[in-house]
Short mmCIF file of C-alpha atoms in Angstrom, two decimals:
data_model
loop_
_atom_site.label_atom_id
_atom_site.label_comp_id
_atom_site.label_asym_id
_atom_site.label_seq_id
_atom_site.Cartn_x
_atom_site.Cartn_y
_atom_site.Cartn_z
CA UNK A 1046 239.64 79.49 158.16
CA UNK A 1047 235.80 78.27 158.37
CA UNK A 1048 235.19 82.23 158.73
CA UNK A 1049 236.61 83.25 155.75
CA UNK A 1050 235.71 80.71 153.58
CA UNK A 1051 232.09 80.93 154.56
CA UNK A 1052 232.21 84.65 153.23
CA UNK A 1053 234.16 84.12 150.25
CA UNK A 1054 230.19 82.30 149.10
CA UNK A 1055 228.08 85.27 150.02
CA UNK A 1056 228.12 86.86 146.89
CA UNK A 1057 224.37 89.32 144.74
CA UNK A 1058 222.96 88.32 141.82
CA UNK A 1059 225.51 88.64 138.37
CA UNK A 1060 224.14 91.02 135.59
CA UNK A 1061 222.75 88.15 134.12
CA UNK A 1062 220.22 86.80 136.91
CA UNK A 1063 219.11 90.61 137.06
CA UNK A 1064 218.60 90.79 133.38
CA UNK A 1065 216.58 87.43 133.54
CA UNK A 1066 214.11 88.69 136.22
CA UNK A 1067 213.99 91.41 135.05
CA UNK A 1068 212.50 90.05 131.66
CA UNK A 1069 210.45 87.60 133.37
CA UNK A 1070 208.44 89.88 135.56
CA UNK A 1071 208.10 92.43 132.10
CA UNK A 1072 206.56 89.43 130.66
CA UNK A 1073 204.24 88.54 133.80
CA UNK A 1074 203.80 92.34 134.65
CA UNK A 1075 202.76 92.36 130.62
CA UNK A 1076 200.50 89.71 131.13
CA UNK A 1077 198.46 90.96 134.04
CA UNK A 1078 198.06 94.24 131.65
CA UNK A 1079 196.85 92.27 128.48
CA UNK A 1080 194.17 90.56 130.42
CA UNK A 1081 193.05 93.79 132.22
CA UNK A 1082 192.99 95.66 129.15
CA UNK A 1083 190.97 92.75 127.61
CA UNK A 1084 188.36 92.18 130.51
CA UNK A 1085 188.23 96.26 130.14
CA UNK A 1086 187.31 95.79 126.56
CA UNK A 1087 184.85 93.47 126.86
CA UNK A 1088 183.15 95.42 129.78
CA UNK A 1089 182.84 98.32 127.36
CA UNK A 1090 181.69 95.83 124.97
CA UNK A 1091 179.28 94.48 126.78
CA UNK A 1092 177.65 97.56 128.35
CA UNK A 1093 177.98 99.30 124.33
CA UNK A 1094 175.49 96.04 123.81
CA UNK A 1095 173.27 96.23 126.80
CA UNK A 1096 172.75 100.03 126.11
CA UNK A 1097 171.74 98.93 122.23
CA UNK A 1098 169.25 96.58 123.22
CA UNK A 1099 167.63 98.74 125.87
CA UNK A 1100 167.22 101.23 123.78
CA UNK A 1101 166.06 99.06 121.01
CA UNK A 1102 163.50 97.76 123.83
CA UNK A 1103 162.33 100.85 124.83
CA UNK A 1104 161.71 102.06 120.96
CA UNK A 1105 159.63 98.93 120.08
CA UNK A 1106 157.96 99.03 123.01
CA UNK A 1107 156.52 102.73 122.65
CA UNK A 1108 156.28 102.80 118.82
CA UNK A 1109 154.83 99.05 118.74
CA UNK A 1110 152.24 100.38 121.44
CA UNK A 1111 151.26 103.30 119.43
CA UNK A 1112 150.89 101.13 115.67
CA UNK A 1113 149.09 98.55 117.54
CA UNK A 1114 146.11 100.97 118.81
CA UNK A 1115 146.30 103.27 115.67
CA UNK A 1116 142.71 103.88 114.43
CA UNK A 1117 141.15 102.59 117.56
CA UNK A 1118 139.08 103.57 120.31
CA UNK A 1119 138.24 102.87 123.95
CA UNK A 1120 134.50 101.89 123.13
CA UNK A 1121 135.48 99.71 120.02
CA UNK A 1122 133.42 101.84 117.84
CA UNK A 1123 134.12 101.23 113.93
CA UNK A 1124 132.77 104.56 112.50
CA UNK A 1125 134.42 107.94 113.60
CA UNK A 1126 132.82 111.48 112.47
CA UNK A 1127 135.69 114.08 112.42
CA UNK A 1128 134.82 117.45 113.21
CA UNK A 1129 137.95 119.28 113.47
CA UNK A 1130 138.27 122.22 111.04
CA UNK A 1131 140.43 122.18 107.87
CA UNK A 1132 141.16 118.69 109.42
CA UNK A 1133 142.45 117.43 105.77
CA UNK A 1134 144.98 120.40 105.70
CA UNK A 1135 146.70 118.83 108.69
CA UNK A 1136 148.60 115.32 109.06
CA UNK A 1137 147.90 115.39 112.81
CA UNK A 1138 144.02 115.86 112.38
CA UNK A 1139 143.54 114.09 108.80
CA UNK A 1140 141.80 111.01 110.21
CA UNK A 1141 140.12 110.31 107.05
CA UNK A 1142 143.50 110.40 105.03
CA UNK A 1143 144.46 107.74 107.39
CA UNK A 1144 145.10 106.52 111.15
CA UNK A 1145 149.02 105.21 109.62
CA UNK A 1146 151.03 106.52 106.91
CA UNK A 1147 154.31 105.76 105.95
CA UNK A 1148 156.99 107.28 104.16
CA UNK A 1149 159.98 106.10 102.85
CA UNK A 1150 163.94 107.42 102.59
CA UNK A 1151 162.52 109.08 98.96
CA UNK A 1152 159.32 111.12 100.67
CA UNK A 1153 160.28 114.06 102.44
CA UNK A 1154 158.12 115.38 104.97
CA UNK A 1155 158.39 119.20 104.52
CA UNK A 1156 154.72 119.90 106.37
CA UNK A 1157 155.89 117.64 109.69
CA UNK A 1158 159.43 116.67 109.71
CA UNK A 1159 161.88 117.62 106.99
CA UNK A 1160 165.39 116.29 106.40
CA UNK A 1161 168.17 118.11 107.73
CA UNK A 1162 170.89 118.24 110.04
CA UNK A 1163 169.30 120.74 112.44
CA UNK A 1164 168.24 119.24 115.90
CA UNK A 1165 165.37 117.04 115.98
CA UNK A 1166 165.39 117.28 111.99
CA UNK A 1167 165.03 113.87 109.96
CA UNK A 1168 167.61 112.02 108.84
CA UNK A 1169 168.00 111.82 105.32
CA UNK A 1170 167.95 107.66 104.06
CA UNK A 1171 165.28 106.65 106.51
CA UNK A 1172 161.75 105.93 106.75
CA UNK A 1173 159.24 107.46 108.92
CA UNK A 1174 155.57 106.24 109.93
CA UNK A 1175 152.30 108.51 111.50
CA UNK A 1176 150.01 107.41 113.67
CA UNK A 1177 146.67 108.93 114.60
CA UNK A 1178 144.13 106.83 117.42
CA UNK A 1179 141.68 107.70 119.82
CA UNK A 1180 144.04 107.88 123.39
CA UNK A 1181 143.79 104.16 124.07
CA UNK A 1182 144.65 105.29 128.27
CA UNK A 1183 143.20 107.90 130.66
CA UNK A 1184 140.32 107.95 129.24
CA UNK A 1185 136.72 109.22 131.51
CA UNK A 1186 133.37 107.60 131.60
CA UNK A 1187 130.43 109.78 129.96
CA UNK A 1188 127.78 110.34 132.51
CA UNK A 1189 125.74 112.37 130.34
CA UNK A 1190 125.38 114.16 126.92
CA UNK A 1191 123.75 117.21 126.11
CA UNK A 1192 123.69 118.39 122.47
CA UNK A 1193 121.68 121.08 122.50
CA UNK A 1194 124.28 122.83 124.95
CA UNK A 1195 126.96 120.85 123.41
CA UNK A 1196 128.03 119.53 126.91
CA UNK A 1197 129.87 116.53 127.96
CA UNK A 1198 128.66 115.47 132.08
CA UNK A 1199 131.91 112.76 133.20
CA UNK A 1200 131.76 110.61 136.38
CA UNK A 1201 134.65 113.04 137.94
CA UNK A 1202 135.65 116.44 138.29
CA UNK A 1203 139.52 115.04 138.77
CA UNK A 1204 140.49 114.94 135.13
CA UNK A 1205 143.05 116.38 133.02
CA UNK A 1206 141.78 117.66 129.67
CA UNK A 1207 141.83 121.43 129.21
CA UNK A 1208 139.80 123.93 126.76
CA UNK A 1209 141.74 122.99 123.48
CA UNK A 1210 142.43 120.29 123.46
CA UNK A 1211 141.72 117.60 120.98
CA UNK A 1212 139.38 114.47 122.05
CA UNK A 1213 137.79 111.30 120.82
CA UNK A 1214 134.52 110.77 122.57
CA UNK A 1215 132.94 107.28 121.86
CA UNK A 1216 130.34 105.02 122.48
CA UNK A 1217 128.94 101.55 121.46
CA UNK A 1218 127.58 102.88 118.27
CA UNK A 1219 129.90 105.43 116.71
CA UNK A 1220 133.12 107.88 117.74
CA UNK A 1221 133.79 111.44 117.11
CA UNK A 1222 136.89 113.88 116.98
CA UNK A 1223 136.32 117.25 117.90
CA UNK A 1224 137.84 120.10 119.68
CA UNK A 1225 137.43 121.35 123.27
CA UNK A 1226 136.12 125.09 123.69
CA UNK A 1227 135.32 125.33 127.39
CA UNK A 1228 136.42 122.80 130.31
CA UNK A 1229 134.66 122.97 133.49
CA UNK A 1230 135.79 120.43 136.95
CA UNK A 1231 133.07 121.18 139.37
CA UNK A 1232 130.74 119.84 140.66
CA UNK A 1233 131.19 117.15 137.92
CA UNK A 1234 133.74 117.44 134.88
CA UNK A 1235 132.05 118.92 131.65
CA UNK A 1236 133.52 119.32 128.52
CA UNK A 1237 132.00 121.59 126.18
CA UNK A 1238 132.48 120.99 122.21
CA UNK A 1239 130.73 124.13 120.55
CA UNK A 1240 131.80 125.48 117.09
CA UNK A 1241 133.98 127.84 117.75
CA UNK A 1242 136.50 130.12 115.61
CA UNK A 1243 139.19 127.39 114.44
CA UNK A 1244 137.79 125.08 116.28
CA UNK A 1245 134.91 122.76 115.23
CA UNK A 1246 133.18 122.86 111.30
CA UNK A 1247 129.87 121.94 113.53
CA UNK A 1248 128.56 120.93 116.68
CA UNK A 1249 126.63 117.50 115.50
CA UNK A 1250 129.08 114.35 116.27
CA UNK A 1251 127.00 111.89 114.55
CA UNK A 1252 128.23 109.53 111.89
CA UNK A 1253 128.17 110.71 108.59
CA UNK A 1254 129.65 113.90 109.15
CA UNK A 1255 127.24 116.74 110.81
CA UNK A 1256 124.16 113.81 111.58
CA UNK A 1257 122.85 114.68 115.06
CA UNK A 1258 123.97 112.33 117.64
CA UNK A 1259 123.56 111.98 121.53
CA UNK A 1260 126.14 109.95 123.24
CA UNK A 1261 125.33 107.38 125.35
CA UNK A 1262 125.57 107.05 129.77
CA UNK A 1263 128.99 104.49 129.51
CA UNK A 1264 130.43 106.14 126.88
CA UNK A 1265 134.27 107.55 127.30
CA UNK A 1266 136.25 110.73 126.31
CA UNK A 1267 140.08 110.62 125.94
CA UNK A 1268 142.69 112.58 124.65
CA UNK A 1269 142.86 112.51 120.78
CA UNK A 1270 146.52 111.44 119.84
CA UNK A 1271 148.88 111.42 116.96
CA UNK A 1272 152.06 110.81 116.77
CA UNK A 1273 154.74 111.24 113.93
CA UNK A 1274 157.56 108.57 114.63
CA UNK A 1275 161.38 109.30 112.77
CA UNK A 1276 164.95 108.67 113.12
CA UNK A 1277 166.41 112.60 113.92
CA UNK A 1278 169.68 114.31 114.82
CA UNK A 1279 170.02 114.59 118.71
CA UNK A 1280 171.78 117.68 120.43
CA UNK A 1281 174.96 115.36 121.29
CA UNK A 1282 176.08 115.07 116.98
CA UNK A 1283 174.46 111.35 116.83
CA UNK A 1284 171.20 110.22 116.12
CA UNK A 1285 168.07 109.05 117.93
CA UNK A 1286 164.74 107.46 117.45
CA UNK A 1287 162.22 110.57 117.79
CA UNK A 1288 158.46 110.95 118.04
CA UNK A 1289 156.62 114.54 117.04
CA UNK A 1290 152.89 115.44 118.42
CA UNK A 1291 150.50 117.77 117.36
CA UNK A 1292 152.08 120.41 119.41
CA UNK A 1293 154.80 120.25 116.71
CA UNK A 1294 158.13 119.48 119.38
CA UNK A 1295 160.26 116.81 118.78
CA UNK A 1296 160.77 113.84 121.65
CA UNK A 1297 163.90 112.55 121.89
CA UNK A 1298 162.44 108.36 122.38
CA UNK A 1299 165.75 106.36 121.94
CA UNK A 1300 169.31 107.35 121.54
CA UNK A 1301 171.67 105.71 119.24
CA UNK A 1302 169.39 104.57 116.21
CA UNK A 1303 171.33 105.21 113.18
CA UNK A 1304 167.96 103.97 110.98
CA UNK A 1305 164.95 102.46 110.70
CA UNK A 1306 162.68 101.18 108.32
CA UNK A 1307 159.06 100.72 108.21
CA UNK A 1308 157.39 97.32 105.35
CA UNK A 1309 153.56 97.60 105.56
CA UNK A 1310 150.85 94.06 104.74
CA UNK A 1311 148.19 94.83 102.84
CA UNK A 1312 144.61 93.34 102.67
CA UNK A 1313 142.18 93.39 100.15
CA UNK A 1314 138.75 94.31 101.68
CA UNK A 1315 136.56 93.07 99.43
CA UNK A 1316 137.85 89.74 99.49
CA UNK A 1317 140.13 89.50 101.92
CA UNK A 1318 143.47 88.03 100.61
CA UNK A 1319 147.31 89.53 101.89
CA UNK A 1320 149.48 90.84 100.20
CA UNK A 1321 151.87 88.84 99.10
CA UNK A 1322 154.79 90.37 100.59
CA UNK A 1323 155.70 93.55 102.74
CA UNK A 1324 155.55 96.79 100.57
CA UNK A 1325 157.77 99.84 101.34
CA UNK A 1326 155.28 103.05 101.92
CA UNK A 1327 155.82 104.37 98.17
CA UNK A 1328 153.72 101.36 97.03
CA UNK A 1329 151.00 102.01 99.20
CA UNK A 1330 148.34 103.26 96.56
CA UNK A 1331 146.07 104.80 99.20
CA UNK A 1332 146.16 105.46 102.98
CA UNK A 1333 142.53 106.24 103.62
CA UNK A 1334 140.34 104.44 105.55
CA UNK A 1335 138.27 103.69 102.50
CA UNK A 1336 141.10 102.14 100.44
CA UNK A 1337 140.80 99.18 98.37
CA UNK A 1338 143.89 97.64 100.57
CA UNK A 1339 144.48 98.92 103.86
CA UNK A 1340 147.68 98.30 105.80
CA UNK A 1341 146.99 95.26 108.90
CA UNK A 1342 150.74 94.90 109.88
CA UNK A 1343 154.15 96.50 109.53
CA UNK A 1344 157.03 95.51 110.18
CA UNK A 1345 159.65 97.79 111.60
CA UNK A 1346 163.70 97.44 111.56
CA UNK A 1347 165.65 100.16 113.58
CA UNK A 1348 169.33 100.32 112.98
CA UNK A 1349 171.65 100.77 116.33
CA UNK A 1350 174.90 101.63 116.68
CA UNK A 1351 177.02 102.53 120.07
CA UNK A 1352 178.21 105.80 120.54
CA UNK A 1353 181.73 104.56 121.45
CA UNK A 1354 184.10 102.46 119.44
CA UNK A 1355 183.56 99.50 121.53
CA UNK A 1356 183.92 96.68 119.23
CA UNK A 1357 187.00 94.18 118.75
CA UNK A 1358 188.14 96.51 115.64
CA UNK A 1359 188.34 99.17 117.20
CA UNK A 1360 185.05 100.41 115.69
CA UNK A 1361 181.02 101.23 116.75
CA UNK A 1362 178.97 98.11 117.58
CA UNK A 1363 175.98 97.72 115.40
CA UNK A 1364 172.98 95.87 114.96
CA UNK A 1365 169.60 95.45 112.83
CA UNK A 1366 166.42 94.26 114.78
CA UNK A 1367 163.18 94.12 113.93
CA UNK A 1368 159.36 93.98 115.17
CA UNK A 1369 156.28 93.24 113.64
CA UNK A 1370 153.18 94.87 114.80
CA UNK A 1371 149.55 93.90 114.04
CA UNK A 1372 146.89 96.61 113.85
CA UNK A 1373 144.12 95.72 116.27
CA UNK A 1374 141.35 98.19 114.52
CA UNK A 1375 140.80 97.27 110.97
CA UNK A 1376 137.76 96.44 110.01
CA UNK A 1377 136.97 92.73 109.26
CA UNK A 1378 136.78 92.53 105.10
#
């Protein structure tokens, strides 16, 4: 009797019970998907972010570095003769047009960077800003100056500058930008500057243009530079933050900036008032070092937006920064 009774209570679970479990692990297997699928999204969210702001970093970090120094050199020197040939017929060598120039989403730039959707090409709706300065780093101390020979003597044979290339020699009293014909590394470095072919208009590097001049024991020589900063197309179909030389090649600076936007303070020289607000570049009346107003600060504003649709709706993360740079080498009014 006990035997058979005690297996007529061993009975499974009735369709029901299954059908309950069944929906209550759905629900907790459901929930264990939800929150991966959320902690997944905001991973992606947060590294979309982190890759917007280190790439915002790294293009206000180069570009502020470049504004900052623009008409400057590494002897302080406040007059610079420019010797360069035809140098008004070129952005990269016009230091007399001016050491920055902006342009806004209305100028194009057909002689450095035009709009287009070609590689490296500027993007149309955004602003652009050159930069010319002496090469505020590398430079090599002037042991000697010979201008009957037109030869530079430098404190080391170990440098890096090549015949061609474009320098800014300076000392205490005045600067000069002039071309490279001959470049010699033993026993000492020399750099040799004569008029040559396309090269120089004259072989005097005094200020005002073609006055003799003998540079100083202490003075330095470093590589001229000028760079043309712009929002282009990249080779991947998005956008990046570019800078152009004077070779003419796009560099690709900072991926994912969709835009950017350069305001410019102005001071009056003769008495020495700002502006009273930031000016886009078409309201610049002159960018030449002899203007009435010259630019002392801009502010720049990059767009940035992730390449992945990363956000809560589904949709690119953006965001607008900004940075405002002061110009270090302006003359005091």
């Amino acid at each position: 009797m006990s035997c058979r009774s005690s297996r007529s209570r061993v009975r499974g679970f009735s369709l029901v019970e299954l059908m309950v479990a069944l929906v209550l692990g759905l629900i907790i297997v459901g929930g264990v998907i939800s929150i991966f699928l959320s902690n997944q999204q905001a991973a992606r969210a947060n590294e979309g972010l982190a890759r917007l702001q280190e790439n915002a970093r790294v293009a206000f970090e180069l570009m502020a570095r470049d504004v900052r120094q623009a008409g400057g050199n590494l002897c302080g020197a406040t007059v610079t003769a420019n010797v360069l040939n035809n140098a008004a017929a070129t952005w990269w060598a016009d230091w007399d047009g001016g050491v920055i120039r902006g342009y806004d989403e209305t100028q194009d730039t057909v002689g450095i960077v035009p709009f287009g959707l070609g590689v490296g090409q500027r993007v149309a709706g955004t602003h652009a800003v050159a930069v010319l300065s002496g090469g505020m780093f590398n430079g090599f101390v002037v042991t000697g100056h010979n201008p009957t020979t037109h030869v530079f003597s430098l404190n080391t044979p170990n440098h890096d500058l090549a015949a061609g290339d474009v320098v800014m020699v300076c000392d205490g009293a005045s600067a000069a930008i002039a071309q490279l014909s001959a470049v010699s590394g033993a026993p000492i470095g020399s750099l040799t500057h004569a008029q040559a072919g396309t090269l120089n208009t004259t072989t005097d590097l005094g200020f005002p243009l073609g006055s003799p001049k003998t540079f100083q024991p202490g003075g330095m020589v470093s590589r001229y530079t000028a760079n043309f900063w712009y929002v282009g197309h990249n080779p991947r179909g998005g956008t990046s933050l570019y800078r152009m030389n004077r070779t003419g090649v796009p560099e690709e600076v900072a991926e994912s900036v969709t835009g950017m936007q350069a305001q410019f303070l102005l001071r009056n020289q003769t008495s020495g008032n700002l502006g009273n607000d930031w000016v886009t570049a078409s309201a610049v009346a002159a960018w030449d070092n002899a203007a009435a107003d010259l630019v002392v600060a801009v502010r720049l504003t990059l767009d940035l937006e992730t390449t992945n649709r990363v956000g809560t709706d589904q949709q690119p993360l953006r965001r607008q920064l900004f940075h405002v740079v002061n110009l270090r080498n302006r003359p005091a009014p």
